[in-house]
Amino acid sequence: MAFSRCSCWRSNSMPRGRNHCEARVLACCCGIAACSLCCKCCPKIKQSTSTRFMYALYFMLVTIICCVMMSTTVANEMKTHIPFYKQMCKSIQAGEMCEKLVGYSAVYKVCFGMACFFFLFFLFTIKINSSKSCRAYIHNGFWLIKLILLAAMCSGAFFIPDQDTFLNAWRYVGATGGFLFIAIQLILLVEFTHKWNKNWTAGAKHKQMWNGLLALVTLMLYSIAVAALVLMALFYTHSEGCMYNKVLIGVHGGLCLFVSLVAISPCVQNRQPHSGLLQSGVISCYVMYLTFSALSSKPPETILDENNRNITICVPEFSQDLHRDENLVTGLGTTILFGCILYSCLTSTTRASSEALRGIYGTPESEVARCCFCCMPEGDADAEEHVEKRGGQSVIYDEKKGTVYSYAYFHFVFFLASLYVMMTVTHWFQSWKRHFWVTPVFPG
């Protein structure tokens, strides 16, 4: 970890080798030093990006714990292989078989703690404009203390009294926050494809290869969206029912077509020259995922066949009683979520990029087309403000002149992401009376 400007870490006779690395780890965990790797061969990292990665790491850690809590396989393996499992559960007052630590209610409580953690930092970092303020130092450092605070908040949620009232009220908060984060994801996807299209279009002025790649990717995106639409129409509709599914698929398919036409309309092209089918293709794929999420969360319908026997419709036959589609929704949702988080961490942390993340686009800049267009080119003068090399990975202190992104906005997005994870991992269901009894809430 690179050393901060704090005087207690500015000794000229710093230890070398292993001791030097341990000192830097201590400075990162308990001080205001920026976090980085001990390996010198690693590329340079900006302080603002390092901070985002650490918060994202905490977020992913809690998300993985939530996925484990929802896994019946993990629960059964723990019962089988952990000695004195029953006695341990009773000693920590988690129920006879630790049922309070698994299932929907456990995920709700853990995500409540994580949401409170990020909401607390959202309030704490409002109107921070200088990275040299005390609040900015806390935002960028003291990672061990933050980890302890996060663990305490997630654990403390299990001791909230009147669990049934809390879970029922928190479900509505989670659904509202989840819907808001879907809108945030759309903004991230639009900003991502805007930058993507702008970069490759600039390359097409010199090499036609970039035009070909742009057309190929756009064709692939639309192929995926159309294939998803057809498959959902085949597996989630029936000639004698499933009216809700038919309406949902038809409306979403029509909206995707409408967005595609708007993206290439002359009025949009005049105001946004870099708009095109790439953006609408990405949005169409995302809308198909949301449609699939809604259809898989909806309970199946039952009708009588010609032999007066009950048959289940509106769900794929291969998924009946297996919930494979729900697991696929969780996997896709978590992958998209992590992709958005990693993009926000990896993208350039200049003020222009931070404003673009909030929908404020600056004037066009000279672009050099490259496949990994999210990464900052070596000659980015905006980030090369100050580089400290004290062994290990070099850290660029890119916030000496002021913050390059909104700390409060960053934490608020993670607050909404915590609620979205809660709803996605639990398939948009609520806890009901017992830890594994559920009632659906449709995300479509």
C-alpha atoms as one frame of an Amber mdcrd trajectory, in Angstrom:
protein
   0.000   0.000   0.000   1.316   3.409  -0.849   1.808   5.746   2.065  -0.459
   8.642   2.858   0.555  12.170   3.563   0.125  11.461   7.263   3.352  12.360
   9.036   3.430   9.215  11.167   4.025   7.170   7.989   6.631   9.460   6.402
   9.780   8.078   7.953  12.779   8.071   5.584  14.100   4.857   7.069  11.193
   2.621   6.192  11.636  -1.142   6.576  12.290  -3.143   3.442  11.017  -6.458
   2.158   8.432  -8.239   4.245   8.498  -5.663   7.064   7.930  -2.886   4.553
   4.871  -4.670   3.130   3.483  -5.316   6.622   3.900  -1.642   7.514   2.001
  -0.609   4.405  -0.787  -3.074   5.169  -1.049  -1.614   8.662  -1.116   1.923
   7.236  -3.962   0.940   4.913  -6.015  -0.962   7.491  -5.644   1.435  10.413
  -4.588   4.696   8.770  -5.329   6.936   5.807  -2.927   5.294   3.351  -4.260
   4.296  -0.070  -4.555   0.560  -0.618  -2.439  -1.124  -3.275  -0.668  -4.434
  -3.856   2.811  -5.222  -2.572   3.983  -6.469  -5.986   6.045  -3.924  -7.929
   5.180  -5.456 -11.290   1.513  -4.426 -10.932   0.427  -1.420 -13.018  -0.127
   1.944 -11.361  -3.433   2.519  -9.627  -5.195   5.770  -8.793  -6.170   6.507
  -5.217  -9.792   7.114  -6.196  -9.936   3.779  -8.025  -8.290   1.988  -5.101
 -10.952   3.332  -2.745 -13.756   2.210  -5.042 -12.248  -1.252  -5.351 -12.147
  -1.659  -1.587 -15.809  -0.728  -1.160 -16.686  -3.014  -4.074 -14.708  -5.813
  -2.418 -16.709  -5.418   0.795 -19.919  -5.360  -1.208 -19.029  -8.531  -3.105
 -18.007 -10.289   0.110 -21.406  -9.676   1.690 -23.162 -10.650  -1.560 -21.336
 -13.989  -1.618 -22.353 -14.586   2.001 -25.981 -13.911   1.042 -25.768 -16.414
  -1.821 -24.335 -19.015   0.577 -27.178 -18.352   3.027 -29.715 -19.059   0.275
 -28.038 -22.328  -0.730 -29.747 -25.393   0.714 -26.756 -27.474  -0.393 -24.378
 -25.499   1.820 -26.771 -25.753   4.776 -27.048 -29.522   4.392 -23.282 -29.918
   4.034 -22.741 -27.919   7.219 -25.165 -30.140   9.116 -23.402 -33.236   7.828
 -19.746 -32.330   8.238 -19.561 -29.909  11.180 -19.257 -31.764  14.494 -21.593
 -30.670  17.287 -23.531 -28.577  14.766 -26.773 -28.755  16.737 -25.108 -27.764
  20.010 -23.285 -24.887  18.318 -26.548 -23.537  16.866 -28.204 -23.611  20.290
 -25.223 -21.923  21.950 -25.406 -18.919  19.593 -29.220 -18.863  19.814 -29.618
 -19.370  16.067 -32.311 -22.028  16.356 -32.112 -25.778  16.767 -30.484 -26.272
  13.324 -29.267 -22.676  12.737 -32.384 -21.896  10.744 -32.056 -18.227  11.702
 -28.763 -18.023   9.806 -30.080 -19.317   6.486 -32.973 -18.586   4.166 -34.774
 -15.456   3.094 -34.974 -13.774   6.489 -31.218 -14.151   7.053 -30.461 -12.543
   3.685 -32.844  -9.681   4.498 -31.043  -9.026   7.783 -27.523  -9.166   6.353
 -28.466  -6.848   3.485 -30.121  -4.527   5.995 -26.788  -4.187   7.764 -24.918
  -3.583   4.506 -27.507  -1.030   3.349 -27.223   0.818   6.675 -23.418   0.817
   6.298 -23.504   2.511   2.887 -26.358   4.839   3.837 -24.375   5.975   6.882
 -21.407   6.805   4.652 -23.742   8.518   2.189 -24.837  10.911   4.940 -21.273
  11.222   6.242 -19.767  12.200   2.869 -22.350  14.734   1.674 -20.736  17.882
   0.204 -17.121  16.712   0.405 -15.177  18.680  -2.193 -11.628  18.290  -0.888
  -9.740  15.040  -0.358  -7.769  16.698   2.468 -10.710  17.005   4.848 -11.076
  14.679   7.829 -14.211  13.111   6.368 -12.390  12.416   3.092  -9.560  10.720
   4.999 -12.081   8.433   6.673 -13.717   7.693   3.312 -10.353   6.745   1.739
  -8.788   4.839   4.643  -9.248   2.905   7.901 -10.341  -0.226   6.048 -10.038
  -2.671   8.940 -12.224  -0.450  11.124 -14.780  -0.225   8.311 -14.792  -4.000
   7.921 -15.458  -4.411  11.636 -18.235  -1.815  11.434 -19.817  -3.600   8.460
 -19.666  -6.972  10.236 -21.192  -5.452  13.377 -24.082  -3.919  11.421 -24.819
  -7.166   9.564 -24.677  -9.154  12.804 -26.711  -6.635  14.775 -29.630  -6.979
  12.357 -30.255 -10.490  13.737 -31.133  -8.986  17.122 -33.848  -6.618  15.879
 -37.046  -7.200  17.897 -40.399  -8.012  16.256 -38.830  -9.791  13.292 -42.084
 -10.330  11.367 -42.940  -6.613  11.282 -39.370  -5.696  10.391 -39.141  -8.212
   7.531 -42.505  -7.198   6.104 -41.638  -3.475   6.172 -38.092  -4.043   4.900
 -39.447  -5.996   1.930 -41.195  -2.869   0.604 -38.089  -0.755   1.185 -36.033
  -3.362  -0.670 -38.462  -3.493  -3.597 -38.433   0.313  -3.928 -34.635   0.488
  -3.745 -34.323  -2.415  -6.170 -36.438  -0.650  -8.778 -34.390   2.535  -8.350
 -31.161   0.595  -8.809 -32.522  -0.922 -12.021 -32.776   2.668 -13.268 -29.179
   3.283 -12.095 -28.060   0.189 -13.985 -29.728   1.523 -17.114 -27.811   4.799
 -16.705 -24.549   2.882 -16.270 -25.273   0.751 -19.335 -26.154   3.784 -21.458
 -23.011   5.626 -20.329 -20.918   2.503 -20.973 -22.262   1.997 -24.510 -22.042
   5.741 -25.229 -18.334   5.652 -24.451 -17.967   2.370 -26.341 -19.689   3.680
 -29.479 -17.809   6.987 -29.327 -14.434   5.273 -29.042 -14.921   2.760 -31.853
 -16.558   5.326 -34.142 -13.483   7.529 -33.723 -11.321   4.568 -34.736 -13.420
   3.987 -37.844 -12.123   7.300 -39.267  -8.692   5.684 -39.611  -9.493   1.963
 -39.977 -12.693   0.446 -41.324 -12.058  -2.565 -39.091 -13.704  -0.676 -36.200
 -16.879  -0.171 -38.240 -16.984  -3.898 -38.908 -16.501  -4.721 -35.213 -19.204
  -2.230 -34.243 -21.657  -3.786 -36.699 -20.770  -7.322 -35.560 -21.288  -6.557
 -31.868 -24.569  -4.759 -32.591 -25.811  -7.733 -34.619 -24.862 -10.116 -31.808
 -26.714  -8.030 -29.218 -29.902  -7.915 -31.270 -29.616 -11.637 -32.014 -29.438
 -12.364 -28.300 -32.408 -10.091 -27.573 -34.580 -11.616 -30.327 -33.615 -15.172
 -29.332 -34.486 -14.434 -25.693 -37.838 -12.967 -26.736 -38.695 -16.032 -28.846
 -37.615 -18.513 -26.157 -39.663 -16.737 -23.476 -42.680 -16.745 -25.794 -42.241
 -20.498 -26.302 -41.608 -21.551 -22.699 -43.577 -19.009 -20.639 -46.815 -18.774
 -22.631 -49.630 -21.184 -23.418 -52.523 -21.046 -25.865 -55.104 -21.431 -23.073
 -53.704 -19.022 -20.489 -50.672 -17.006 -19.374 -52.264 -13.693 -20.378 -49.978
 -11.740 -18.012 -46.895 -13.318 -19.598 -48.138 -12.615 -23.126 -48.829  -8.966
 -22.333 -45.466  -8.530 -20.601 -43.488 -10.099 -23.443 -45.413  -8.135 -26.077
 -45.062  -4.785 -24.305 -41.349  -5.209 -23.591 -40.656  -6.384 -27.138 -42.528
  -3.377 -28.516 -40.631  -0.999 -26.238 -37.298  -2.420 -27.406 -38.335  -1.867
 -31.014 -39.440   1.673 -30.191 -36.142   2.484 -28.440 -34.201   1.147 -31.436
 -36.137   3.375 -33.830 -35.674   6.404 -31.580 -31.909   5.795 -31.333 -31.471
   6.160 -35.105 -34.039   8.905 -35.608 -32.720  12.176 -37.139 -33.659  14.332
 -34.131 -31.667  12.108 -31.750 -28.747  11.853 -34.170 -28.559  15.645 -34.421
 -28.409  16.074 -30.634 -26.336  12.937 -29.882 -24.160  12.058 -32.892 -22.674
   9.093 -31.039 -26.063   7.523 -30.386 -26.922   4.428 -32.407 -28.087   0.847
 -32.424 -25.298  -0.268 -30.093 -26.886   1.541 -27.142 -30.373   0.294 -27.944
 -29.011  -3.242 -28.465 -27.487  -3.322 -24.996 -30.669  -1.893 -23.464 -32.766
  -4.464 -25.340 -30.707  -7.313 -23.900 -31.052  -5.857 -20.420 -34.826  -5.472
 -20.835 -35.021  -9.121 -21.915 -33.207 -10.093 -18.721 -35.676  -8.057 -16.646
 -38.555  -9.711 -18.492 -37.098 -13.145 -17.791 -36.659 -12.191 -14.133 -40.329
 -11.171 -13.898 -41.625 -14.283 -15.664 -39.565 -16.659 -13.553 -40.770 -14.979
 -10.337 -44.451 -15.271 -11.281 -46.236 -18.359  -9.870 -47.333 -20.900 -12.508
 -50.968 -21.332 -13.522 -52.977 -24.560 -13.494 -55.609 -25.615 -16.037 -57.550
 -28.787 -16.855 -56.520 -30.785 -19.921 -58.827 -32.837 -22.134 -58.742 -35.666
 -19.575 -59.772 -33.316 -16.718 -56.321 -33.539 -15.156 -54.545 -30.537 -13.673
 -51.544 -29.399 -15.692 -49.134 -26.591 -14.883 -48.543 -23.940 -17.518 -46.616
 -20.650 -17.857 -43.336 -22.271 -16.782 -40.830 -24.407 -18.731 -41.449 -28.112
 -18.230 -37.813 -28.763 -17.387 -37.904 -26.218 -14.515 -40.966 -27.531 -12.678
 -40.090 -28.372  -9.074 -36.422 -27.653  -9.757 -36.326 -23.817  -9.796 -33.539
 -23.814 -12.349 -34.869 -20.642 -13.912 -34.757 -18.849 -10.549 -31.131 -19.852
 -10.089 -30.388 -18.579 -13.597 -32.056 -15.254 -12.756 -29.924 -14.939  -9.628
 -26.762 -15.749 -11.560 -27.510 -13.318 -14.370 -28.573 -10.567 -11.975 -25.462
 -10.942  -9.837 -23.209 -10.999 -12.930 -24.778  -7.821 -14.339 -24.554  -6.164
 -10.923 -20.870  -7.014 -10.483 -20.184  -5.862 -14.045 -21.708  -2.450 -13.346
 -19.738  -2.128 -10.108 -16.439  -3.130 -11.708 -17.071  -0.722 -14.578 -17.661
   2.162 -12.188 -14.403   1.235 -10.422 -12.308   0.710 -13.559 -13.570   3.662
 -15.572 -11.498   6.828 -15.686 -12.021   8.892 -12.551 -11.761  12.290 -14.178
 -14.500  14.793 -13.386 -15.899  14.445 -16.898 -16.313  10.690 -16.495 -17.841
  11.037 -13.046 -20.369  13.535 -14.409 -21.126  11.247 -17.348 -21.966   8.510
 -14.860 -24.656  10.855 -13.569 -25.933  11.599 -17.073 -23.974  14.846 -17.663
 -21.968  14.514 -20.857 -19.119  16.849 -21.599 -17.771  18.079 -24.918 -16.326
  15.453 -27.289 -12.645  14.726 -26.842 -10.035  13.242 -29.126 -10.351   9.474
 -28.987  -7.905   6.661 -29.695  -9.839   3.502 -30.514  -8.868   0.468 -28.449
 -10.580  -2.738 -27.391 -10.202  -2.001 -23.677 -11.627   1.502 -23.994 -12.498
   1.746 -20.266  -8.859   1.888 -19.217  -7.049   5.175 -18.944  -4.328   5.704
 -21.556  -0.818   6.221 -20.321  -0.786   9.877 -21.283  -3.779  10.951 -19.218
  -2.479  14.145 -17.703  -5.532  14.587 -15.524  -4.649  11.563 -13.443  -0.879
  11.982 -13.379  -0.994  14.590 -10.635   1.295  12.903  -8.159   2.755   9.412
  -8.074   4.258   7.899  -4.943   6.621   4.957  -5.282   7.516   3.488  -1.907
   7.884  -0.123  -3.008   5.141  -2.327  -4.348   2.408  -1.007  -6.583   2.652
   2.708  -7.394  -0.301   4.876  -6.403  -1.402   7.966  -8.333  -2.824  10.574
  -5.967  -5.308  12.046  -8.407  -7.371  13.979  -5.853  -4.871  16.595  -4.712
  -6.780  19.374  -6.467 -10.168  18.113  -5.300 -12.394  15.064  -5.390 -12.835
  13.526  -8.849 -16.182  11.894  -8.114 -19.056  12.429  -5.714 -18.428  10.396
  -2.567 -22.043  10.724  -1.431 -23.424   9.650  -4.816 -21.073   6.660  -4.857
 -22.300   5.432  -1.457 -25.940   6.057  -2.347 -25.588   3.840  -5.429 -24.118
   1.088  -3.257 -26.984   1.567  -0.798 -29.474   0.915  -3.597 -27.310  -1.959
  -4.856 -27.563  -3.584  -1.410 -31.345  -3.533  -1.680 -31.192  -4.866  -5.233
 -28.964  -7.751  -4.129 -31.409  -8.580  -1.350 -34.317  -8.786  -3.787 -32.368
 -10.586  -6.528 -30.827 -13.258  -4.306 -34.217 -14.000  -2.742 -35.905 -14.000
  -6.192 -37.979 -10.940  -5.233 -39.794 -12.870  -2.525 -40.643 -11.935   1.029
 -40.105 -13.936   4.192 -43.413 -15.179   5.508 -43.956 -16.495   9.050 -41.119
 -19.000   8.688 -37.679 -18.658   7.201 -38.454 -20.575   4.025 -42.110 -19.689
   3.430 -42.359 -17.059   0.728 -44.759 -14.878  -1.222 -43.769 -13.451  -4.626
 -43.141  -9.852  -5.539 -42.757  -9.441  -9.293 -39.821  -7.276 -10.526 -41.186
  -6.735 -14.034
